[in-house]
XYZ file of C-alpha atoms in Angstrom:
589
model
C 0.000 0.000 0.000
C 1.110 3.548 -0.734
C 0.580 5.080 2.696
C 0.500 8.868 2.989
C 2.969 8.841 5.891
C 6.519 7.926 4.831
C 8.659 5.721 7.048
C 11.496 7.264 8.993
C 14.638 7.951 6.978
C 17.836 6.327 8.242
C 21.247 8.008 8.329
C 22.817 6.491 5.221
C 26.057 7.797 3.745
C 25.262 7.555 0.041
C 22.250 7.649 -2.278
C 22.653 3.964 -3.327
C 22.443 2.971 0.346
C 19.133 4.847 0.613
C 17.759 3.149 -2.508
C 18.588 -0.254 -1.058
C 17.024 0.693 2.290
C 13.706 1.768 0.767
C 13.630 -1.287 -1.494
C 13.882 -3.480 1.605
C 11.554 -1.545 3.930
C 8.951 -0.086 1.551
C 9.291 -2.103 -1.673
C 5.820 -1.415 -3.065
C 5.741 2.307 -2.412
C 5.933 4.511 -5.489
C 9.382 6.015 -5.941
C 9.419 7.849 -9.299
C 6.676 8.635 -11.803
C 7.366 10.167 -15.198
C 4.391 11.854 -16.845
C 4.867 11.717 -20.604
C 2.983 13.942 -23.043
C 3.329 12.164 -26.400
C 0.879 14.415 -28.255
C 0.332 18.204 -28.253
C -2.921 17.989 -26.293
C -2.058 14.943 -24.195
C -3.160 15.026 -20.555
C -0.230 12.812 -19.646
C 0.729 9.128 -19.583
C 2.089 8.012 -16.191
C 4.974 5.540 -15.896
C 5.936 4.571 -12.346
C 8.779 2.733 -10.604
C 8.315 1.360 -7.106
C 11.326 1.244 -4.805
C 11.645 -2.497 -5.481
C 11.557 -1.974 -9.241
C 13.943 0.997 -9.058
C 16.440 -1.056 -7.055
C 16.261 -3.883 -9.579
C 16.802 -1.578 -12.555
C 19.639 0.268 -10.791
C 21.477 -2.968 -10.000
C 20.979 -4.342 -13.521
C 22.388 -1.213 -15.147
C 25.176 -0.948 -12.553
C 26.243 -4.494 -13.437
C 26.405 -3.536 -17.116
C 28.357 -0.345 -16.442
C 30.818 -2.196 -14.224
C 31.754 -4.274 -17.301
C 32.511 -1.142 -19.312
C 34.401 1.068 -16.848
C 36.745 0.792 -13.898
C 35.701 2.199 -10.483
C 36.283 5.952 -10.385
C 35.883 6.400 -14.149
C 33.405 8.937 -15.509
C 30.084 7.903 -17.043
C 28.227 10.539 -19.061
C 24.429 10.516 -18.854
C 22.940 11.475 -22.215
C 19.410 10.291 -21.436
C 16.168 12.163 -22.031
C 14.129 13.292 -19.038
C 12.468 10.324 -17.364
C 12.912 7.322 -15.124
C 15.772 5.971 -17.252
C 17.720 9.112 -16.352
C 17.115 8.510 -12.652
C 18.125 4.848 -13.019
C 21.295 5.733 -14.945
C 22.410 8.296 -12.384
C 21.896 5.981 -9.416
C 23.408 3.011 -11.278
C 26.619 4.924 -11.966
C 26.959 5.748 -8.264
C 26.103 2.164 -7.282
C 28.842 0.807 -9.570
C 31.439 3.085 -7.969
C 31.643 5.333 -11.027
C 31.462 9.111 -11.341
C 28.288 10.276 -13.067
C 28.338 13.247 -15.439
C 24.731 14.477 -15.800
C 24.186 15.798 -19.332
C 21.528 15.536 -22.060
C 21.088 13.873 -25.466
C 22.478 15.539 -28.587
C 20.017 17.774 -30.352
C 19.011 19.984 -27.443
C 18.544 23.356 -29.197
C 21.344 25.827 -28.522
C 23.484 23.470 -26.431
C 25.414 21.393 -28.972
C 28.698 23.232 -28.485
C 28.443 22.981 -24.705
C 27.809 19.229 -24.873
C 30.929 18.687 -26.988
C 32.988 20.917 -24.675
C 31.887 19.059 -21.552
C 32.445 15.597 -23.050
C 35.956 16.613 -24.116
C 36.680 17.851 -20.601
C 35.136 14.929 -18.686
C 36.621 12.190 -20.936
C 34.023 9.547 -19.943
C 34.815 5.852 -20.240
C 31.164 5.087 -20.994
C 27.999 6.885 -22.017
C 24.464 5.961 -20.986
C 21.495 6.866 -23.160
C 18.238 5.207 -24.244
C 17.253 3.327 -27.367
C 15.441 6.430 -28.625
C 18.669 8.441 -28.784
C 21.115 5.580 -29.355
C 21.977 6.389 -32.975
C 22.542 10.086 -32.294
C 24.745 9.379 -29.282
C 26.793 6.794 -31.178
C 27.348 9.320 -33.962
C 28.412 11.950 -31.427
C 30.903 9.569 -29.796
C 32.135 7.875 -33.003
C 35.637 9.368 -32.800
C 36.181 8.606 -29.120
C 37.054 5.275 -27.418
C 33.880 5.225 -25.358
C 31.271 2.501 -24.843
C 27.616 3.468 -25.303
C 24.952 1.688 -23.218
C 21.185 2.009 -23.736
C 19.662 1.885 -20.259
C 16.262 0.585 -21.367
C 17.836 -2.305 -23.300
C 19.680 -3.742 -20.298
C 17.700 -6.800 -19.084
C 16.609 -7.294 -15.480
C 18.453 -10.627 -15.478
C 21.753 -8.816 -14.956
C 20.746 -7.737 -11.447
C 20.360 -10.849 -9.220
C 23.888 -12.282 -9.609
C 25.746 -8.957 -9.484
C 27.398 -7.783 -6.292
C 28.139 -4.115 -5.809
C 31.717 -3.115 -5.013
C 32.632 -2.164 -1.460
C 30.488 0.653 -0.076
C 31.517 3.942 -1.575
C 33.632 6.313 0.447
C 31.341 9.193 1.437
C 34.220 11.556 0.666
C 34.657 10.177 -2.835
C 33.334 11.962 -5.912
C 29.786 10.919 -6.807
C 29.308 13.105 -9.874
C 30.587 16.087 -11.820
C 28.028 18.896 -11.923
C 29.016 21.115 -14.820
C 28.294 24.781 -14.264
C 25.862 26.485 -16.583
C 28.534 28.646 -18.177
C 26.851 32.001 -17.533
C 30.159 33.698 -16.673
C 32.854 31.210 -17.688
C 33.494 28.097 -19.751
C 31.570 25.204 -18.159
C 33.583 23.582 -15.382
C 32.859 20.296 -13.639
C 32.276 20.672 -9.906
C 33.280 17.530 -7.997
C 30.300 16.682 -5.786
C 31.015 13.970 -3.240
C 28.559 11.404 -1.901
C 28.603 13.280 1.414
C 27.943 16.603 -0.343
C 24.786 15.458 -2.119
C 23.360 13.643 0.909
C 24.048 16.706 3.085
C 22.440 19.097 0.611
C 19.404 16.851 0.174
C 18.919 16.844 3.946
C 19.400 20.625 4.068
C 16.747 21.131 1.402
C 14.338 18.737 3.109
C 14.704 20.640 6.390
C 14.452 24.073 4.775
C 11.178 23.299 3.010
C 9.607 21.310 5.830
C 9.851 17.956 4.046
C 11.926 16.330 6.794
C 8.988 16.008 9.183
C 5.908 15.849 6.941
C 5.037 13.938 3.769
C 5.356 15.833 0.501
C 5.292 14.883 -3.161
C 8.100 16.306 -5.272
C 6.765 17.584 -8.590
C 9.294 18.832 -11.109
C 9.959 19.688 -14.719
C 13.452 21.121 -14.239
C 15.987 19.157 -16.307
C 17.776 16.450 -14.346
C 21.158 17.537 -15.720
C 20.704 20.823 -13.843
C 21.807 21.009 -10.201
C 18.419 22.036 -8.799
C 16.540 19.427 -10.822
C 18.939 16.663 -9.793
C 18.910 17.418 -6.061
C 15.235 18.280 -5.674
C 13.773 15.640 -8.009
C 16.209 12.776 -7.347
C 18.482 13.153 -4.310
C 15.996 14.611 -1.812
C 13.219 12.080 -2.605
C 15.733 9.218 -2.366
C 17.002 10.390 1.024
C 13.477 10.770 2.437
C 11.817 7.879 0.616
C 9.189 10.114 -0.985
C 7.473 10.089 -4.375
C 8.988 12.236 -7.127
C 6.789 13.086 -10.126
C 8.706 14.200 -13.217
C 7.770 15.780 -16.506
C 9.783 17.011 -19.473
C 10.796 20.717 -19.595
C 9.539 20.882 -23.184
C 6.118 19.672 -22.050
C 5.977 22.539 -19.558
C 7.042 25.138 -22.126
C 4.468 23.848 -24.603
C 1.642 24.001 -22.061
C 2.497 25.331 -18.577
C -0.900 24.278 -17.216
C 0.448 20.703 -17.220
C 2.763 21.568 -14.333
C -0.083 23.155 -12.384
C -2.292 20.098 -12.948
C 0.371 17.875 -11.413
C 0.673 20.248 -8.455
C -3.085 20.022 -7.974
C -3.182 16.236 -8.373
C -0.603 15.324 -5.733
C -0.959 15.963 -1.994
C 1.428 18.426 -0.374
C 3.231 19.116 -3.650
C 6.672 20.721 -3.464
C 8.194 22.098 -6.643
C 10.804 24.511 -7.979
C 11.101 26.742 -11.019
C 13.063 29.793 -12.152
C 11.447 33.209 -11.893
C 10.368 33.347 -15.555
C 8.207 30.213 -15.172
C 5.888 31.900 -12.683
C 5.391 34.890 -14.999
C 4.887 32.476 -17.900
C 2.111 30.634 -16.061
C 0.386 33.846 -14.990
C 0.318 35.188 -18.548
C -0.472 32.065 -20.585
C -2.700 29.733 -18.526
C -6.255 30.261 -19.760
C -9.356 30.853 -17.657
C -10.669 27.432 -18.687
C -7.450 25.775 -17.536
C -7.540 27.698 -14.244
C -11.092 26.606 -13.550
C -10.102 22.933 -13.262
C -7.297 23.540 -10.748
C -7.315 23.253 -6.955
C -4.000 24.500 -5.593
C -4.804 24.809 -1.900
C -2.785 21.649 -1.176
C 0.516 22.965 -2.550
C 3.176 22.841 0.186
C 5.960 24.985 -1.300
C 6.962 26.649 -4.554
C 10.673 27.357 -4.753
C 11.796 30.300 -6.866
C 15.451 30.138 -7.809
C 18.054 29.883 -10.620
C 17.793 33.556 -11.567
C 16.929 36.907 -9.912
C 13.715 36.578 -7.872
C 11.383 39.486 -8.559
C 8.706 40.272 -5.935
C 6.376 41.461 -8.695
C 6.493 38.036 -10.312
C 5.379 36.339 -7.100
C 2.552 38.860 -6.793
C 1.355 38.290 -10.366
C 1.497 34.515 -10.000
C -0.471 34.414 -6.776
C -3.004 36.946 -8.020
C -3.535 34.783 -11.102
C -4.207 31.638 -9.028
C -5.637 32.955 -5.767
C -9.117 31.807 -6.796
C -7.711 28.278 -7.071
C -6.822 28.354 -3.383
C -3.091 28.985 -3.770
C -1.655 30.551 -0.636
C 0.920 33.331 -1.142
C 2.886 31.854 1.775
C 3.914 28.920 -0.414
C 6.354 31.067 -2.426
C 9.942 30.409 -1.286
C 12.656 32.566 -2.883
C 15.908 30.608 -2.670
C 19.567 30.989 -3.513
C 22.147 28.429 -4.502
C 24.845 27.419 -6.964
C 26.440 24.271 -8.383
C 29.621 24.728 -6.347
C 27.531 24.249 -3.174
C 25.756 21.214 -4.719
C 22.820 23.602 -5.139
C 20.844 24.868 -2.117
C 22.389 27.551 0.121
C 19.585 29.629 1.611
C 15.816 29.590 1.403
C 12.688 31.328 2.593
C 10.546 28.879 4.541
C 7.028 27.829 3.490
C 4.392 29.564 5.572
C 6.454 32.738 5.981
C 5.286 35.845 4.109
C 7.422 36.920 1.163
C 10.094 39.319 2.453
C 10.514 42.257 0.112
C 13.004 45.099 0.367
C 12.845 48.518 -1.280
C 16.397 49.858 -1.471
C 17.846 53.179 -2.571
C 19.369 52.635 -6.020
C 22.204 55.158 -5.654
C 23.202 53.788 -2.262
C 23.072 50.231 -3.605
C 25.389 51.222 -6.437
C 27.807 52.477 -3.784
C 27.643 49.206 -1.853
C 25.110 50.209 0.812
C 21.638 48.695 1.257
C 19.607 51.669 2.506
C 15.799 51.590 2.649
C 13.659 53.581 0.236
C 9.943 54.088 -0.230
C 8.458 51.223 -2.264
C 6.625 53.716 -4.479
C 9.808 55.704 -5.230
C 10.499 55.217 -8.974
C 14.218 55.045 -8.202
C 13.840 52.291 -5.623
C 15.135 48.782 -6.283
C 12.667 46.070 -5.215
C 14.299 42.819 -4.133
C 13.076 39.622 -2.501
C 14.727 38.095 0.541
C 16.102 34.584 -0.006
C 15.665 33.519 3.603
C 18.355 32.152 5.855
C 21.072 29.522 5.346
C 20.001 25.896 5.078
C 22.335 24.088 7.476
C 25.433 26.048 6.476
C 27.177 29.374 7.057
C 27.059 32.503 4.917
C 29.210 35.587 5.126
C 29.249 38.750 3.014
C 32.844 39.768 2.359
C 34.800 42.501 0.651
C 35.683 40.899 -2.717
C 39.204 42.340 -2.638
C 40.284 41.764 0.969
C 37.981 38.990 2.174
C 37.090 41.030 5.247
C 33.601 40.286 6.547
C 31.159 43.144 6.034
C 28.448 44.178 8.506
C 24.735 43.789 7.829
C 23.492 46.235 5.216
C 26.732 46.425 3.216
C 26.990 44.778 -0.189
C 29.811 42.362 -0.907
C 30.566 38.909 -2.262
C 28.480 36.067 -0.835
C 30.697 33.319 0.605
C 29.539 29.905 1.784
C 30.813 27.232 4.149
C 29.164 23.880 4.846
C 29.165 20.107 4.269
C 27.472 20.638 0.912
C 30.311 22.680 -0.633
C 31.929 20.635 -3.403
C 35.498 19.438 -3.478
C 36.571 21.720 -6.327
C 36.676 21.842 -10.113
C 37.629 18.758 -12.074
C 41.231 19.134 -13.350
C 41.387 22.858 -12.486
C 43.659 23.157 -9.471
C 44.420 26.890 -9.696
C 40.764 27.867 -10.174
C 39.794 25.505 -7.360
C 42.223 27.244 -4.984
C 40.887 30.645 -6.033
C 37.174 29.790 -5.720
C 37.010 27.106 -3.016
C 39.933 28.161 -0.836
C 39.033 31.720 0.094
C 39.880 32.740 3.633
C 39.520 35.773 5.849
C 41.652 38.876 5.590
C 44.435 37.388 7.710
C 45.152 34.787 5.038
C 44.236 31.689 7.078
C 42.491 30.059 4.139
C 43.687 26.586 5.018
C 42.044 26.685 8.431
C 38.880 28.576 7.509
C 38.027 27.918 3.853
C 35.047 29.610 2.252
C 33.501 29.196 -1.186
C 33.636 32.385 -3.256
C 30.319 32.418 -5.094
C 30.978 35.373 -7.380
C 27.534 36.681 -6.401
C 26.907 40.011 -4.719
C 24.493 40.440 -1.848
C 23.839 41.621 1.654
C 22.042 40.532 4.807
C 19.001 42.516 5.973
C 16.866 41.546 8.973
C 18.428 38.087 8.897
C 17.543 37.580 5.213
C 20.059 37.004 2.444
C 19.355 39.516 -0.334
C 21.105 38.745 -3.634
C 21.865 41.838 -5.707
C 23.747 40.504 -8.744
C 26.822 38.861 -10.235
C 30.231 40.330 -9.505
C 31.437 39.698 -13.063
C 28.263 41.133 -14.618
C 28.492 44.441 -12.739
C 28.503 47.431 -15.098
C 30.653 50.407 -14.087
C 30.012 53.704 -15.907
C 31.600 56.971 -14.765
C 32.576 55.351 -11.486
C 29.020 54.208 -10.649
C 27.919 50.591 -10.334
C 24.841 49.348 -12.184
C 23.326 45.883 -11.806
C 22.343 44.506 -15.227
C 19.270 42.658 -13.938
C 18.066 45.951 -12.433
C 18.372 47.698 -15.807
C 16.715 44.707 -17.485
C 13.788 44.924 -15.078
C 13.297 48.577 -16.004
C 13.578 47.852 -19.735
C 11.021 45.035 -19.727
C 8.546 47.156 -17.783
C 8.937 50.054 -20.219
C 7.005 48.497 -23.117
C 4.617 45.504 -23.354
C 6.346 44.167 -26.488
C 9.596 43.468 -24.575
C 9.645 39.788 -23.613
C 10.030 39.345 -19.859
C 13.298 37.828 -18.600
C 14.566 37.381 -22.148
C 16.906 40.339 -22.432
C 20.540 41.041 -21.621
C 22.296 44.219 -20.498
C 26.072 44.518 -20.738
C 28.881 47.013 -21.320
C 31.236 47.294 -24.289
C 34.293 49.481 -24.637
C 33.878 52.808 -26.398
C 36.136 55.755 -27.196
C 34.713 57.735 -24.272
C 34.484 54.807 -21.860
C 31.996 52.011 -21.243
C 28.921 51.914 -23.484
C 25.813 50.129 -22.210
C 23.794 47.921 -24.544
C 20.432 46.176 -24.170
C 19.569 43.234 -26.425
C 15.926 42.265 -25.932
C 13.620 39.698 -27.471
C 10.176 40.889 -28.471
C 7.148 39.101 -27.025
C 5.921 35.993 -28.809
C 2.477 37.563 -29.008
C 3.750 40.331 -31.294
C 5.288 40.265 -34.771
C 8.286 42.476 -35.406
C 6.620 44.214 -38.363
C 3.662 45.072 -36.113
C 5.775 46.729 -33.416
C 6.493 50.453 -33.434
C 10.215 49.875 -32.860
C 11.228 53.558 -32.521
C 8.532 54.022 -29.865
C 9.684 50.901 -28.017
C 13.332 51.960 -28.120
C 12.419 55.447 -26.979
C 10.382 54.084 -24.078
C 13.241 51.833 -22.965
C 15.821 54.618 -23.235
C 13.652 57.054 -21.313
C 12.828 54.604 -18.524
C 16.461 53.591 -18.042
C 17.576 57.222 -18.098
C 15.026 58.278 -15.483
C 15.459 55.330 -13.111
C 19.198 54.746 -13.457
C 20.676 57.987 -14.777
C 22.154 55.855 -17.533
C 22.312 56.549 -21.263
C 21.904 53.424 -23.364
C 24.258 53.365 -26.325
C 22.259 50.718 -28.147
C 18.884 48.978 -27.836
C 18.547 45.968 -30.136
C 15.220 44.195 -30.602
C 15.530 40.556 -31.713
C 13.122 37.664 -32.361
C 12.098 35.242 -29.589
C 14.730 32.600 -28.911
C 17.603 34.784 -30.111
C 19.092 35.811 -26.759
C 21.285 32.846 -25.692
C 20.670 31.038 -22.439
C 22.736 28.760 -20.252
C 21.919 25.089 -19.673
C 19.921 26.109 -16.585
C 17.770 28.556 -18.560
C 19.398 31.778 -17.404
C 20.199 34.473 -19.961
C 23.904 34.380 -20.809
C 24.975 38.009 -20.817
C 28.553 37.028 -21.671
C 27.548 35.121 -24.807
C 25.035 37.801 -25.802
C 27.816 40.384 -25.528
C 30.123 38.219 -27.638
C 27.489 37.784 -30.337
C 26.720 41.499 -30.302
C 30.394 42.376 -30.814
C 30.615 39.807 -33.611
C 27.742 41.559 -35.384
C 25.307 38.677 -35.012
C 22.428 41.043 -34.243
C 23.198 43.651 -36.889
C 20.715 42.400 -39.532
C 17.865 42.409 -37.044
C 18.868 45.842 -35.757
C 19.056 47.211 -39.305
C 15.552 45.929 -39.998
C 14.292 47.759 -36.946
C 14.917 51.485 -37.502
C 15.741 53.389 -34.368
C 17.278 50.459 -32.536
C 20.822 51.728 -32.844
C 22.269 54.215 -30.421
């Protein structure tokens, strides 16, 4: 029977140990369900693994992988979203191998990244499924790597196979490649202890350590948040995880909301844009069939959390019983496995109106929320079982509450370092206080800027993305927020602001996609550009050198869905956007 109340979770050291425990103590409980949408208007086809069945499939695939690779070798996961992905990940760990979570070839816009990561990781074997077998074999044709189709491995391989000695909790479980938003993707070495610790931290932060929840997720499993929240945390707690494909969500976002409504005490996560997307595209007829009063927590992370987005989302679905106290702004990064700090379910959304000029000078001073020059930010709660400090980026000296500096993290979830990058590992993972005692008091340098206000971590931006013009700091996401509010034809969260060198100093550029609901030839481009320029000038005292309007899907994104300002800047300098700009008179500065 699938009882509502989960059994108590033991203190295992690795995820494979948890899988084995649940297979022995709750074999018939549902473990993972993948909801497939094979047709455009499909309501979903459910495919479920119990803990017994999951354990069998994991051991069968682990036995096959053990034939192809020595313990400690890398195994790349090029599976589509689904239960085979979950099985492949856990099988690699069970066989004593190092998993490399990736995706099949053909993912739009990510072909170059896939090749770069495979060349860096140098896997001994690749796991995919029969559906993608030919494409993966073609991709790996020039490399001495074995390709295994997870769904073609028979169950018969499992009974006679014996797992190697229990994995060392301090050994590397997988390489989590960064999204590449500010640098070439690098593989973070996540140990078995790291992922178990972070899963427990997330469970405690969102109240899933003491009450039953159902994890519902569409985030890709190759992304750090998707992997920990949809795989690691459910495995540690023995809870059901319901998965769907990201493409199915993008095609019809109401599918995600239906799954939230269908499962008791649903807990889910999505980036900020997804909440705006649901609020603007879910129809009245689709809303009418939803009951969302049972949702336990909605995590908002992966990109800047905008208070206005939370307001729009909860206004859109208040009639469906959705409580605003379910919204949990959170902060994390791959180098810390994923979760660092989180607002707790049941707590009201903490919002801060800060003086823009003071913020640019590194001070978080309050302003009136209705002041047009105020910056509105959401609090990302308190640390989840770890320590946070805000430090001067240059000296490492800890800054007092209310001053902006680099966010630094310390805890059992912080990864070992970057795969084959010793100097960068020392720079990022070995930061110490101003007295230079890094060896005794190591902190992770996140590269993110923020401050602490009323006990809440407030993230203000990326250190490397900061724009400096005439000695004043400007946060690109702040400028982007102003630009997208200036005209309805600017697509929300699909624009990039960056600086380029000019004869008189830094020139600021905005490249923005137009909304999918509007055609370029129907948009009054000069009026749009003028509105954006005027709004940015008034709110930021900043003259935009160029505003480029481009079609939907043109602004590049990282593997986690964030806009890549660095790549957008590169493409702009290479002239990639010139034809579109020329076709839109008035877009040039």
